[in-house]
Short mmCIF file of C-alpha atoms in Angstrom, two decimals:
data_model
loop_
_atom_site.label_atom_id
_atom_site.label_comp_id
_atom_site.label_asym_id
_atom_site.label_seq_id
_atom_site.Cartn_x
_atom_site.Cartn_y
_atom_site.Cartn_z
CA MET U 2 0.00 0.00 0.00
CA LYS U 3 1.36 3.43 -0.91
CA PHE U 4 1.57 6.15 1.70
CA ARG U 5 3.52 9.33 2.25
CA ASN U 6 4.41 11.36 5.30
CA ASP U 7 5.13 15.03 5.86
CA LYS U 8 7.63 16.84 8.11
CA ALA U 9 5.28 16.66 11.08
CA GLY U 10 5.13 12.86 10.86
CA ILE U 11 1.59 12.76 9.52
CA ILE U 12 0.88 9.84 7.19
CA HIS U 13 -1.27 10.47 4.12
CA ALA U 14 -2.77 7.48 2.30
CA THR U 15 -5.80 6.51 0.27
CA ILE U 16 -7.62 3.46 1.62
CA GLY U 17 -10.53 3.44 -0.80
CA LYS U 18 -13.19 5.25 -2.75
CA ALA U 19 -16.76 6.21 -1.90
CA SER U 20 -17.99 3.22 -3.91
CA PHE U 21 -16.20 0.72 -1.61
CA ASP U 22 -18.24 -1.08 1.04
CA ALA U 23 -17.32 -0.98 4.73
CA ALA U 24 -15.58 -4.38 4.67
CA GLN U 25 -13.28 -3.33 1.83
CA LEU U 26 -12.37 -0.10 3.62
CA ALA U 27 -11.69 -1.98 6.87
CA ASP U 28 -9.47 -4.49 5.06
CA ASN U 29 -7.53 -1.70 3.37
CA LEU U 30 -7.11 0.20 6.65
CA ASN U 31 -5.83 -2.94 8.40
CA ALA U 32 -3.39 -3.52 5.52
CA LEU U 33 -2.14 0.07 5.84
CA ILE U 34 -1.66 -0.29 9.61
CA ALA U 35 0.22 -3.57 9.09
CA ASP U 36 2.49 -1.94 6.48
CA LEU U 37 3.17 1.00 8.80
CA LEU U 38 4.06 -1.31 11.68
CA LYS U 39 6.40 -3.30 9.40
CA ALA U 40 8.12 -0.06 8.35
CA LYS U 41 8.73 0.95 11.98
CA PRO U 42 12.46 1.48 12.55
CA SER U 43 13.97 -0.80 15.18
CA THR U 44 15.33 2.27 16.98
CA ALA U 45 11.88 3.85 17.39
CA LYS U 46 10.80 3.91 21.01
CA GLY U 47 7.46 4.59 22.61
CA GLN U 48 4.07 4.45 20.97
CA TYR U 49 4.61 4.37 17.19
CA LEU U 50 1.05 5.16 16.11
CA GLN U 51 -0.18 7.88 18.40
CA LYS U 52 -3.42 8.93 16.73
CA ILE U 53 -5.44 7.89 13.67
CA ALA U 54 -8.04 10.02 11.93
CA LEU U 55 -9.94 9.19 8.75
CA SER U 56 -11.48 11.74 6.43
CA SER U 57 -12.76 12.19 2.93
CA THR U 58 -10.80 14.46 0.62
CA MET U 59 -12.30 17.69 1.91
CA GLY U 60 -14.16 16.30 4.93
CA VAL U 61 -13.78 16.49 8.67
CA GLY U 62 -11.51 13.90 10.30
CA VAL U 63 -12.96 11.18 12.51
CA THR U 64 -10.66 9.79 15.21
CA VAL U 65 -10.20 6.00 15.29
CA ASP U 66 -9.33 3.92 18.36
CA THR U 67 -5.73 2.75 17.72
CA SER U 68 -5.88 -0.19 20.14
CA SER U 69 -8.54 -1.99 18.11
CA LEU U 70 -6.69 -1.44 14.83
CA SER U 71 -3.26 -2.59 15.95
CA THR U 72 -4.63 -5.92 17.14
CA ALA U 73 -6.62 -6.42 13.94
CA ALA U 74 -3.60 -5.54 11.79
CA ALA U 75 -1.44 -8.07 13.62
CA LYS U 76 -3.65 -10.93 12.38
#
């Protein structure tokens, strides 16, 4: 999955389109989280993913509980 980050450490990625159903979006989000955790440097300490927010292109962000995603991505 392709993603990019900015100077502030914010990750930008597309996980789907409006035509995708909820299961497809959830699968893509879990794949993104798994890829991010694989890319974690071994020297990184502390909580690697501090906060997750999802939004449409010009929409308001919705915060996601990171504890539920990290366990689902580990599967």
